[in-house]
CSV table of C-alpha atoms and ligand atoms in Angstrom, one decimal:
chain,number,residue,atom,x,y,z
A,18,MET,CA,0.0,0.0,0.0
A,19,SER,CA,1.0,3.6,0.4
A,20,GLN,CA,4.7,4.3,0.6
A,21,ARG,CA,4.1,8.0,0.9
A,22,LYS,CA,2.7,8.2,4.5
A,23,GLU,CA,4.3,11.6,5.3
A,24,ASN,CA,2.4,13.3,2.6
A,25,GLU,CA,-1.0,11.8,3.4
A,26,PRO,CA,-3.8,14.4,3.6
A,27,GLN,CA,-4.2,15.4,7.2
A,28,SER,CA,-7.7,16.7,8.2
A,29,ALA,CA,-10.5,14.3,8.8
A,30,ILE,CA,-12.8,15.9,6.3
A,31,ASN,CA,-10.7,16.2,3.2
A,32,PRO,CA,-12.0,15.3,-0.3
A,33,PHE,CA,-8.6,14.0,-1.3
A,34,LYS,CA,-8.6,11.6,1.6
A,35,THR,CA,-12.1,10.5,0.5
A,36,ALA,CA,-10.9,10.0,-3.1
A,37,GLN,CA,-7.9,7.9,-1.9
A,38,ARG,CA,-10.1,5.9,0.4
A,39,GLN,CA,-12.6,5.1,-2.5
A,40,LEU,CA,-9.7,4.0,-4.7
A,41,ASP,CA,-8.2,1.9,-1.8
A,42,GLU,CA,-11.6,0.1,-1.4
A,43,ALA,CA,-11.9,-0.6,-5.1
A,44,ALA,CA,-8.3,-1.7,-5.4
A,45,ALA,CA,-8.9,-4.3,-2.6
A,46,VAL,CA,-12.0,-5.7,-4.3
A,47,MET,CA,-10.4,-6.0,-7.7
A,48,GLU,CA,-7.0,-7.1,-6.3
A,49,LEU,CA,-5.2,-4.3,-8.2
A,50,ASP,CA,-1.4,-4.5,-8.6
A,51,SER,CA,0.2,-2.7,-5.7
A,52,ALA,CA,2.4,-0.4,-7.9
A,53,ALA,CA,-0.5,0.6,-10.1
A,54,HIS,CA,-2.5,1.3,-6.9
A,55,GLU,CA,0.2,3.5,-5.4
A,56,LEU,CA,0.6,5.4,-8.7
A,57,LEU,CA,-3.1,6.0,-8.9
A,58,ARG,CA,-3.2,7.4,-5.3
A,59,TRP,CA,-1.3,10.5,-6.3
A,60,PRO,CA,-1.3,13.2,-9.0
A,61,SER,CA,1.4,12.7,-11.5
A,62,ARG,CA,2.2,16.5,-11.5
A,63,GLU,CA,1.0,19.6,-9.9
A,64,LEU,CA,1.7,23.3,-10.2
A,65,HIS,CA,1.2,26.0,-7.5
A,66,VAL,CA,1.0,29.6,-8.8
A,67,THR,CA,0.9,33.0,-7.2
A,68,LEU,CA,-0.9,35.7,-9.2
A,69,PRO,CA,-0.6,39.5,-8.9
A,70,VAL,CA,-3.7,41.1,-10.1
A,71,LYS,CA,-4.4,44.9,-10.4
A,72,MET,CA,-7.8,45.5,-8.7
A,73,ASP,CA,-10.2,48.3,-9.7
A,74,ASN,CA,-9.1,50.4,-6.7
A,75,GLY,CA,-5.6,50.6,-8.2
A,76,LYS,CA,-4.0,48.2,-5.6
A,77,THR,CA,-2.4,44.9,-6.5
A,78,LYS,CA,-3.9,41.8,-4.9
A,79,ILE,CA,-2.1,38.5,-4.7
A,80,PHE,CA,-4.1,35.3,-5.5
A,81,HIS,CA,-3.0,31.7,-5.2
A,82,GLY,CA,-4.0,29.0,-7.7
A,83,PHE,CA,-3.2,25.4,-8.7
A,84,ARG,CA,-3.3,23.1,-11.7
A,85,VAL,CA,-3.1,19.3,-11.0
A,86,GLN,CA,-2.4,16.8,-13.7
A,87,TYR,CA,-3.6,13.7,-12.1
A,88,ASN,CA,-3.1,10.9,-14.7
A,89,ASP,CA,-2.7,11.0,-18.5
A,90,ALA,CA,-2.2,7.3,-19.2
A,91,ARG,CA,-5.3,7.2,-21.5
A,92,GLY,CA,-4.9,10.7,-23.1
A,93,PRO,CA,-4.2,14.4,-22.3
A,94,ASN,CA,-5.3,15.6,-18.9
A,95,LYS,CA,-8.8,17.1,-18.9
A,96,GLY,CA,-10.7,19.0,-16.2
A,97,GLY,CA,-12.3,22.2,-15.2
A,98,ILE,CA,-11.0,25.3,-13.3
A,99,ARG,CA,-12.8,26.4,-10.1
A,100,PHE,CA,-12.9,29.9,-8.6
A,101,HIS,CA,-13.8,29.4,-4.9
A,102,PRO,CA,-12.8,31.1,-1.6
A,103,ASP,CA,-12.4,27.7,0.1
A,104,GLU,CA,-10.3,26.1,-2.7
A,105,THR,CA,-7.4,24.0,-1.4
A,106,ILE,CA,-4.7,21.9,-3.1
A,107,ASP,CA,-6.4,18.8,-1.7
A,108,THR,CA,-9.8,19.7,-3.2
A,109,VAL,CA,-8.1,20.2,-6.6
A,110,ARG,CA,-6.2,16.8,-6.2
A,111,ALA,CA,-9.5,15.0,-5.4
A,112,LEU,CA,-11.2,16.6,-8.3
A,113,GLY,CA,-8.3,15.7,-10.6
A,114,ALA,CA,-8.6,12.1,-9.5
A,115,TRP,CA,-12.4,12.1,-10.1
A,116,MET,CA,-11.8,13.5,-13.6
A,117,THR,CA,-9.4,10.6,-14.3
A,118,TRP,CA,-12.2,8.1,-13.3
A,119,LYS,CA,-14.8,10.2,-15.2
A,120,THR,CA,-13.1,10.2,-18.6
A,121,SER,CA,-12.2,6.5,-18.1
A,122,VAL,CA,-15.7,5.4,-17.1
A,123,MET,CA,-17.0,7.2,-20.2
A,124,ASP,CA,-14.3,5.6,-22.3
A,125,ILE,CA,-13.2,8.8,-23.9
A,126,PRO,CA,-9.5,9.1,-24.8
A,127,LEU,CA,-8.5,11.6,-22.1
A,128,GLY,CA,-6.9,11.6,-18.7
A,129,GLY,CA,-7.8,13.7,-15.6
A,130,GLY,CA,-6.8,17.1,-14.2
A,131,LYS,CA,-8.2,20.0,-12.4
A,132,GLY,CA,-7.4,23.6,-11.6
A,133,GLY,CA,-8.5,26.1,-9.0
A,134,ILE,CA,-8.0,29.7,-7.8
A,135,ILE,CA,-8.7,30.8,-4.2
A,136,CYS,CA,-10.9,33.8,-4.8
A,137,ASP,CA,-14.4,35.1,-4.2
A,138,PRO,CA,-15.7,35.7,-7.7
A,139,LYS,CA,-19.0,37.1,-6.4
A,140,SER,CA,-17.2,40.1,-5.0
A,141,MET,CA,-15.1,40.8,-8.1
A,142,SER,CA,-15.8,43.0,-11.1
A,143,ALA,CA,-15.8,41.7,-14.7
A,144,GLY,CA,-12.5,43.5,-15.2
A,145,GLU,CA,-10.9,42.0,-12.1
A,146,LEU,CA,-12.1,38.5,-13.2
A,147,GLU,CA,-10.6,39.0,-16.6
A,148,ARG,CA,-7.2,40.1,-15.3
A,149,LEU,CA,-7.2,37.1,-12.8
A,150,SER,CA,-8.1,34.6,-15.6
A,151,ARG,CA,-5.3,36.0,-17.8
A,152,ALA,CA,-2.8,36.0,-15.0
A,153,TYR,CA,-3.6,32.3,-14.3
A,154,ILE,CA,-3.1,31.3,-17.9
A,155,ARG,CA,0.2,33.2,-18.1
A,156,GLN,CA,1.4,31.1,-15.1
A,157,VAL,CA,0.1,27.7,-16.0
A,158,GLY,CA,0.0,28.1,-19.9
A,159,GLY,CA,3.3,26.3,-20.2
A,160,ILE,CA,1.8,23.0,-19.1
A,161,LEU,CA,-1.4,23.4,-21.0
A,162,GLY,CA,-2.2,22.6,-24.6
A,163,PRO,CA,-4.7,20.6,-26.8
A,164,LYS,CA,-2.4,17.6,-26.6
A,165,LYS,CA,-1.3,18.1,-23.0
A,166,ASP,CA,-4.0,19.4,-20.7
A,167,ILE,CA,-7.3,21.0,-21.6
A,168,PRO,CA,-9.2,23.0,-18.9
A,169,ALA,CA,-12.9,23.8,-18.9
A,170,PRO,CA,-15.5,25.5,-16.7
A,171,ASP,CA,-16.4,24.3,-13.2
A,172,VAL,CA,-17.8,26.0,-10.0
A,173,TYR,CA,-18.1,29.8,-10.6
A,174,THR,CA,-16.3,29.8,-14.0
A,175,THR,CA,-18.2,30.6,-17.2
A,176,PRO,CA,-17.9,30.5,-21.0
A,177,GLN,CA,-16.8,34.2,-20.8
A,178,ILE,CA,-13.9,33.2,-18.5
A,179,MET,CA,-13.0,30.3,-20.9
A,180,ALA,CA,-13.0,32.9,-23.8
A,181,TRP,CA,-10.5,35.2,-21.9
A,182,MET,CA,-8.3,32.2,-21.1
A,183,ALA,CA,-8.4,30.9,-24.7
A,184,ASP,CA,-7.4,34.3,-25.9
A,185,GLU,CA,-4.5,34.7,-23.5
A,186,TYR,CA,-3.2,31.2,-24.4
A,187,SER,CA,-3.5,32.0,-28.1
A,188,MET,CA,-1.6,35.3,-27.6
A,189,MET,CA,1.2,33.4,-25.8
A,190,GLN,CA,1.4,30.9,-28.7
A,191,GLY,CA,1.2,33.5,-31.5
A,192,ASN,CA,-1.7,31.8,-33.2
A,193,ASN,CA,-5.3,30.9,-32.3
A,194,GLU,CA,-5.4,27.7,-30.3
A,195,PHE,CA,-9.0,27.6,-29.2
A,196,GLY,CA,-8.8,23.8,-28.7
A,197,VAL,CA,-6.8,24.4,-25.5
A,198,ILE,CA,-9.9,24.9,-23.5
A,199,THR,CA,-13.5,23.8,-23.7
A,200,GLY,CA,-16.9,25.2,-22.6
A,201,LYS,CA,-16.1,28.2,-24.8
A,202,PRO,CA,-18.9,30.5,-26.2
A,203,LEU,CA,-20.2,29.3,-29.6
A,204,ALA,CA,-18.6,32.2,-31.4
A,205,LEU,CA,-15.1,31.0,-30.3
A,206,GLY,CA,-15.4,27.3,-31.2
A,207,GLY,CA,-17.7,26.2,-28.4
A,208,SER,CA,-19.9,23.2,-29.1
A,209,ALA,CA,-23.7,23.2,-29.4
A,210,GLY,CA,-25.2,21.4,-26.4
A,211,ARG,CA,-22.3,22.1,-24.0
A,212,GLY,CA,-24.4,24.4,-21.8
A,213,ASP,CA,-26.8,21.9,-20.4
A,214,ALA,CA,-24.6,18.8,-21.0
A,215,THR,CA,-23.8,18.0,-17.4
A,216,ALA,CA,-27.4,18.0,-16.3
A,217,ARG,CA,-28.6,16.3,-19.5
A,218,GLY,CA,-26.2,13.4,-19.0
A,219,GLY,CA,-27.4,13.0,-15.4
A,220,ILE,CA,-31.1,13.1,-16.6
A,221,TYR,CA,-30.3,10.3,-19.1
A,222,CYS,CA,-28.8,8.3,-16.1
A,223,VAL,CA,-31.9,8.9,-14.0
A,224,ARG,CA,-34.1,7.5,-16.8
A,225,ASP,CA,-31.9,4.4,-17.0
A,226,ALA,CA,-31.8,3.9,-13.2
A,227,ALA,CA,-35.6,4.2,-13.0
A,228,ASP,CA,-35.9,1.6,-15.8
A,229,GLU,CA,-33.6,-0.7,-13.8
A,230,LEU,CA,-35.7,-0.2,-10.7
A,231,GLY,CA,-39.0,-0.6,-12.5
A,232,ILE,CA,-40.1,2.9,-11.6
A,233,ASP,CA,-42.3,4.9,-14.0
A,234,ILE,CA,-40.5,8.2,-13.6
A,235,LYS,CA,-43.2,10.5,-15.1
A,236,GLY,CA,-44.9,12.5,-12.4
A,237,LYS,CA,-42.4,11.5,-9.7
A,238,THR,CA,-40.9,14.1,-7.4
A,239,ALA,CA,-37.4,15.6,-7.3
A,240,ALA,CA,-35.3,17.9,-5.1
A,241,ILE,CA,-32.2,19.7,-6.3
A,242,GLN,CA,-29.5,21.1,-4.0
A,243,GLY,CA,-27.5,23.8,-5.9
A,244,TYR,CA,-28.7,26.1,-8.6
A,245,GLY,CA,-25.7,26.7,-10.7
A,246,ASN,CA,-25.2,25.4,-14.3
A,247,ALA,CA,-25.9,21.7,-13.4
A,248,GLY,CA,-28.7,22.2,-10.8
A,249,SER,CA,-30.7,24.8,-12.8
A,250,PHE,CA,-30.6,22.8,-16.1
A,251,ALA,CA,-31.5,19.6,-14.1
A,252,HIS,CA,-34.6,21.4,-13.0
A,253,LYS,CA,-35.5,22.3,-16.6
A,254,LEU,CA,-34.7,18.9,-18.1
A,255,ALA,CA,-36.2,16.8,-15.3
A,256,VAL,CA,-39.5,18.5,-16.2
A,257,GLU,CA,-39.0,18.6,-20.0
A,258,LEU,CA,-37.4,15.2,-20.7
A,259,LEU,CA,-38.8,13.1,-17.8
A,260,GLY,CA,-42.1,14.8,-16.9
A,261,MET,CA,-41.0,14.9,-13.2
A,262,LYS,CA,-42.3,17.3,-10.6
A,263,VAL,CA,-39.5,19.3,-9.0
A,264,VAL,CA,-40.7,20.2,-5.5
A,265,ALA,CA,-37.6,21.8,-3.9
A,266,VAL,CA,-34.5,23.6,-5.1
A,267,SER,CA,-31.7,25.5,-3.2
A,268,ASP,CA,-28.5,27.5,-3.5
A,269,SER,CA,-25.9,28.7,-1.1
A,270,LYS,CA,-28.4,31.2,0.5
A,271,GLY,CA,-31.2,28.7,1.2
A,272,GLY,CA,-33.9,26.8,-0.5
A,273,ILE,CA,-37.6,26.8,-1.5
A,274,TYR,CA,-40.2,24.1,-1.3
A,275,ASN,CA,-43.6,23.7,-3.0
A,276,PRO,CA,-45.2,20.3,-2.9
A,277,ASP,CA,-47.2,21.2,-6.1
A,278,GLY,CA,-44.0,21.7,-8.0
A,279,LEU,CA,-41.8,24.7,-8.9
A,280,TRP,CA,-41.8,26.3,-12.4
A,281,TYR,CA,-38.3,26.6,-13.8
A,282,GLU,CA,-38.7,29.9,-15.7
A,283,ASN,CA,-40.1,31.6,-12.7
A,284,VAL,CA,-37.5,30.4,-10.3
A,285,LEU,CA,-34.7,31.3,-12.7
A,286,ALA,CA,-36.2,34.8,-13.2
A,287,HIS,CA,-36.3,35.3,-9.4
A,288,LYS,CA,-32.7,34.2,-9.1
A,289,ALA,CA,-31.6,36.5,-11.9
A,290,GLN,CA,-33.3,39.4,-10.1
A,291,THR,CA,-32.4,38.8,-6.5
A,292,GLY,CA,-29.2,36.6,-6.8
A,293,SER,CA,-30.8,33.6,-5.1
A,294,VAL,CA,-33.7,31.2,-5.3
A,295,ALA,CA,-34.5,31.9,-1.6
A,296,GLY,CA,-37.4,34.2,-1.1
A,297,PHE,CA,-39.3,33.0,-4.2
A,298,PRO,CA,-42.9,34.0,-3.5
A,299,GLU,CA,-44.7,30.8,-4.7
A,300,ALA,CA,-43.0,28.5,-2.2
A,301,GLU,CA,-42.0,28.1,1.5
A,302,TYR,CA,-38.4,28.4,2.8
A,303,ILE,CA,-36.4,25.2,3.3
A,304,SER,CA,-32.8,24.8,4.5
A,305,ASN,CA,-30.2,23.0,2.5
A,306,GLU,CA,-30.0,20.4,5.2
A,307,ALA,CA,-33.8,19.7,5.2
A,308,LEU,CA,-33.9,19.6,1.4
A,309,LEU,CA,-31.5,16.6,1.4
A,310,GLU,CA,-33.9,14.7,3.7
A,311,LEU,CA,-37.1,15.4,1.8
A,312,ASP,CA,-39.3,12.4,0.9
A,313,VAL,CA,-38.8,12.6,-2.8
A,314,ASP,CA,-38.1,10.0,-5.5
A,315,VAL,CA,-34.9,11.6,-6.9
A,316,LEU,CA,-32.4,13.8,-5.1
A,317,PHE,CA,-29.9,15.8,-7.2
A,318,PRO,CA,-27.0,17.0,-5.0
A,319,SER,CA,-25.7,19.6,-7.5
A,320,ALA,CA,-23.5,21.9,-5.4
A,321,LEU,CA,-20.3,21.1,-3.5
A,322,GLU,CA,-18.5,18.1,-1.9
A,323,GLU,CA,-19.4,16.2,1.3
A,324,VAL,CA,-23.0,17.1,1.9
A,325,ILE,CA,-24.3,13.6,2.4
A,326,THR,CA,-22.3,12.2,5.3
A,327,GLY,CA,-22.4,9.6,8.1
A,328,ASN,CA,-24.5,12.2,10.1
A,329,ASN,CA,-27.5,12.6,7.8
A,330,ALA,CA,-27.4,9.6,5.3
A,331,GLN,CA,-29.7,7.6,7.6
A,332,ARG,CA,-32.4,10.3,7.1
A,333,VAL,CA,-32.1,10.5,3.3
A,334,LYS,CA,-35.4,9.2,1.8
A,335,ALA,CA,-34.8,9.5,-1.9
A,336,LYS,CA,-34.9,6.3,-3.9
A,337,ILE,CA,-32.4,7.5,-6.4
A,338,ILE,CA,-29.5,10.0,-5.8
A,339,ALA,CA,-28.2,11.6,-9.0
A,340,GLU,CA,-24.9,13.2,-8.1
A,341,LEU,CA,-24.4,16.2,-10.4
A,342,ALA,CA,-21.9,17.7,-7.9
A,343,ASN,CA,-18.4,16.2,-7.6
A,344,GLY,CA,-17.9,14.3,-4.3
A,345,PRO,CA,-21.2,15.1,-2.5
A,346,THR,CA,-21.3,11.7,-0.7
A,347,THR,CA,-18.7,10.4,1.9
A,348,PRO,CA,-17.7,6.7,2.1
A,349,GLU,CA,-19.6,6.4,5.4
A,350,ALA,CA,-22.8,7.7,3.8
A,351,ASP,CA,-22.3,5.3,0.8
A,352,ASP,CA,-22.4,2.3,3.0
A,353,ILE,CA,-25.6,3.5,4.8
A,354,LEU,CA,-27.3,4.4,1.5
A,355,TYR,CA,-26.4,1.1,0.0
A,356,LYS,CA,-27.8,-0.8,3.1
A,357,ASN,CA,-31.0,1.2,2.9
A,358,GLY,CA,-31.5,0.3,-0.8
A,359,CYS,CA,-31.0,3.8,-2.2
A,360,TYR,CA,-29.7,3.7,-5.8
A,361,VAL,CA,-26.8,6.2,-6.1
A,362,ILE,CA,-25.7,7.3,-9.5
A,363,PRO,CA,-22.1,8.2,-8.6
A,364,ASP,CA,-20.7,11.6,-9.5
A,365,PHE,CA,-18.1,10.6,-12.1
A,366,LEU,CA,-20.8,8.8,-14.1
A,367,CYS,CA,-23.8,11.0,-13.4
A,368,ASN,CA,-22.1,14.4,-14.1
A,369,ALA,CA,-19.9,13.1,-17.0
A,370,GLY,CA,-22.1,14.7,-19.7
A,371,GLY,CA,-20.1,17.9,-19.3
A,372,VAL,CA,-16.7,16.4,-20.1
A,373,THR,CA,-18.2,14.2,-22.8
A,374,VAL,CA,-19.5,17.2,-24.7
A,375,SER,CA,-16.1,19.0,-23.9
A,376,TRP,CA,-14.5,16.1,-25.7
A,377,PHE,CA,-16.9,16.6,-28.6
A,378,GLU,CA,-15.9,20.3,-28.6
A,379,MET,CA,-12.2,19.3,-28.8
A,380,VAL,CA,-13.0,16.9,-31.8
A,381,GLN,CA,-14.9,19.7,-33.6
A,382,ASN,CA,-12.2,22.2,-32.9
A,383,SER,CA,-9.5,19.9,-34.3
A,384,TYR,CA,-11.3,19.3,-37.6
A,385,GLY,CA,-12.9,22.8,-37.8
A,386,TYR,CA,-16.4,21.4,-38.5
A,387,TYR,CA,-19.4,21.8,-36.2
A,388,TRP,CA,-22.3,19.5,-35.4
A,389,GLU,CA,-26.0,20.4,-34.9
A,390,GLU,CA,-27.3,20.3,-31.4
A,391,ASP,CA,-29.4,17.2,-32.0
A,392,GLU,CA,-26.3,15.4,-33.2
A,393,VAL,CA,-24.5,16.3,-29.9
A,394,HIS,CA,-27.6,15.1,-27.9
A,395,LYS,CA,-27.7,11.8,-29.8
A,396,ARG,CA,-24.0,11.1,-29.3
A,397,LEU,CA,-24.1,12.1,-25.7
A,398,GLU,CA,-27.1,9.8,-25.0
A,399,LYS,CA,-25.3,6.9,-26.5
A,400,LYS,CA,-22.1,7.4,-24.5
A,401,MET,CA,-24.1,7.8,-21.2
A,402,LYS,CA,-26.2,4.7,-21.8
A,403,THR,CA,-23.1,2.6,-22.5
A,404,ALA,CA,-21.3,3.9,-19.4
A,405,PHE,CA,-24.4,3.5,-17.2
A,406,SER,CA,-24.8,-0.1,-18.3
A,407,ALA,CA,-21.1,-0.9,-17.7
A,408,VAL,CA,-21.3,0.5,-14.1
A,409,HIS,CA,-24.6,-1.2,-13.3
A,410,LYS,CA,-23.2,-4.6,-14.5
A,411,ALA,CA,-19.9,-4.3,-12.7
A,412,SER,CA,-21.7,-3.4,-9.4
A,413,ARG,CA,-24.0,-6.4,-9.7
A,414,LYS,CA,-21.1,-8.7,-10.7
A,415,TYR,CA,-18.9,-7.7,-7.7
A,416,GLY,CA,-21.9,-7.3,-5.3
A,417,VAL,CA,-20.9,-3.8,-4.4
A,418,HIS,CA,-22.5,-0.3,-4.5
A,419,ASN,CA,-22.6,1.6,-7.7
A,420,ARG,CA,-19.7,3.9,-6.8
A,421,LEU,CA,-17.4,0.9,-6.2
A,422,GLY,CA,-18.7,-0.6,-9.4
A,423,ALA,CA,-17.9,2.6,-11.3
A,424,TYR,CA,-14.4,2.7,-9.8
A,425,ILE,CA,-13.7,-0.9,-10.9
A,426,VAL,CA,-14.7,-0.1,-14.5
A,427,ALA,CA,-12.6,3.1,-14.5
A,428,ILE,CA,-9.6,1.7,-12.8
A,429,GLU,CA,-9.4,-1.4,-15.0
A,430,ARG,CA,-9.1,0.8,-18.1
A,431,VAL,CA,-6.5,3.2,-16.7
A,432,ALA,CA,-4.5,0.3,-15.3
A,433,GLU,CA,-4.6,-1.5,-18.7
A,434,ALA,CA,-3.3,1.7,-20.4
A,435,MET,CA,-0.5,2.1,-17.8
A,436,LYS,CA,0.4,-1.6,-18.1
A,437,LEU,CA,0.6,-1.3,-21.9
A,438,ARG,CA,2.7,1.8,-21.6
A,439,GLY,CA,5.1,0.0,-19.3
A,440,TRP,CA,4.5,2.1,-16.3
A,441,TYR,CA,4.3,-0.9,-14.0
B,5,LIG,N1,-15.8,20.7,-14.7
B,5,LIG,C1,-16.6,19.7,-15.3
B,5,LIG,C2,-16.5,18.4,-14.5
B,5,LIG,O1,-16.2,18.3,-13.4
B,5,LIG,C3,-16.3,19.5,-16.8
B,5,LIG,C4,-14.9,19.2,-17.1
B,5,LIG,C5,-14.5,19.3,-18.6
B,5,LIG,O2,-15.4,19.6,-19.4
B,5,LIG,O3,-13.4,19.1,-18.9
B,5,LIG,O4,-16.7,17.3,-15.1
């Protein structure tokens, strides 16, 4: 097992510790080679950067950021960049590991990576965000590239931020190199269908899970924690594609609940006006904690890590948990949910629609020809179905919960590539 004890992540609640523990459990079940196991417990490379940024008040502020290249055995590193005040190197490492499993479980020819900047984007002007984004690319650009490492949006980063980053990178190269980053606006080589891809992939998985469980999903209830890109589109698509009734949604400021269902356009308009879903007039207030424990058919954790834990998992009543966030469930919670018969669609399968359409974007960028939106949807649906079925089958074969099943599928593929390359 680990030969790197002195570097083990320290604090008890630490996403990287969780990611390593999940890997360790899967490695034991599948009797993974010990060198392959040790290699997969750590990022292959990481860069820490310090960024001076001129703020609107004329003063220079220093920001800190990271880029982790976790594993590129199957192809170039791929993964988003987060802007968050609580970002840490261990969060980025965990997310880089999960990206490695995500591209592998989807069987797309990419590895895993992640980036992050410690900042509070909500308190920054557009000009400050642009200067921060460009400063980041100037510092990490040397290890990026369409054949090396391709970032994308994540928590609090947008297509506009991707556009500034693609521009900065292109200026550094001396030629347009839009394929260095995905999730770009359509006018700069973005892909049709990238906007709602994360939620759409998750919705396809919910449909497949309901089929497996013999549930007629039409008219069934859902609750959504988090109302960013993934959560808000999940609201829209759960209604439009599955005919579900979304009874509760929340964001970082609190949640709203209406047993008769919430109308997507109205909630979105309220959030656009006030900055939060909380206070929406046609619903009662509900806390984020209470939302997770609602008696609904499907729960979509769509915000941040570690919200379903050993402390509350026993009270979670949803029949299906569709993890649109990365890392929302701890290993303790996984065991409890599994015992209680809850069907968890694990994060790196459930939210893989985003990176799958990012890969489509890279393919389109490289041959300079762009697909219609329905073409993107069709290809995404096929990839999600195949991956869902592989995970479902592996979980049944090994008699383990779906997250472990997904790990087994993903690790087998990465380990095979490493073996063929002679890494162990
Ligand atoms: N940030 C997204 C994720 O966690 C998308 C990554 C990508 O498109 O590269 O999957």
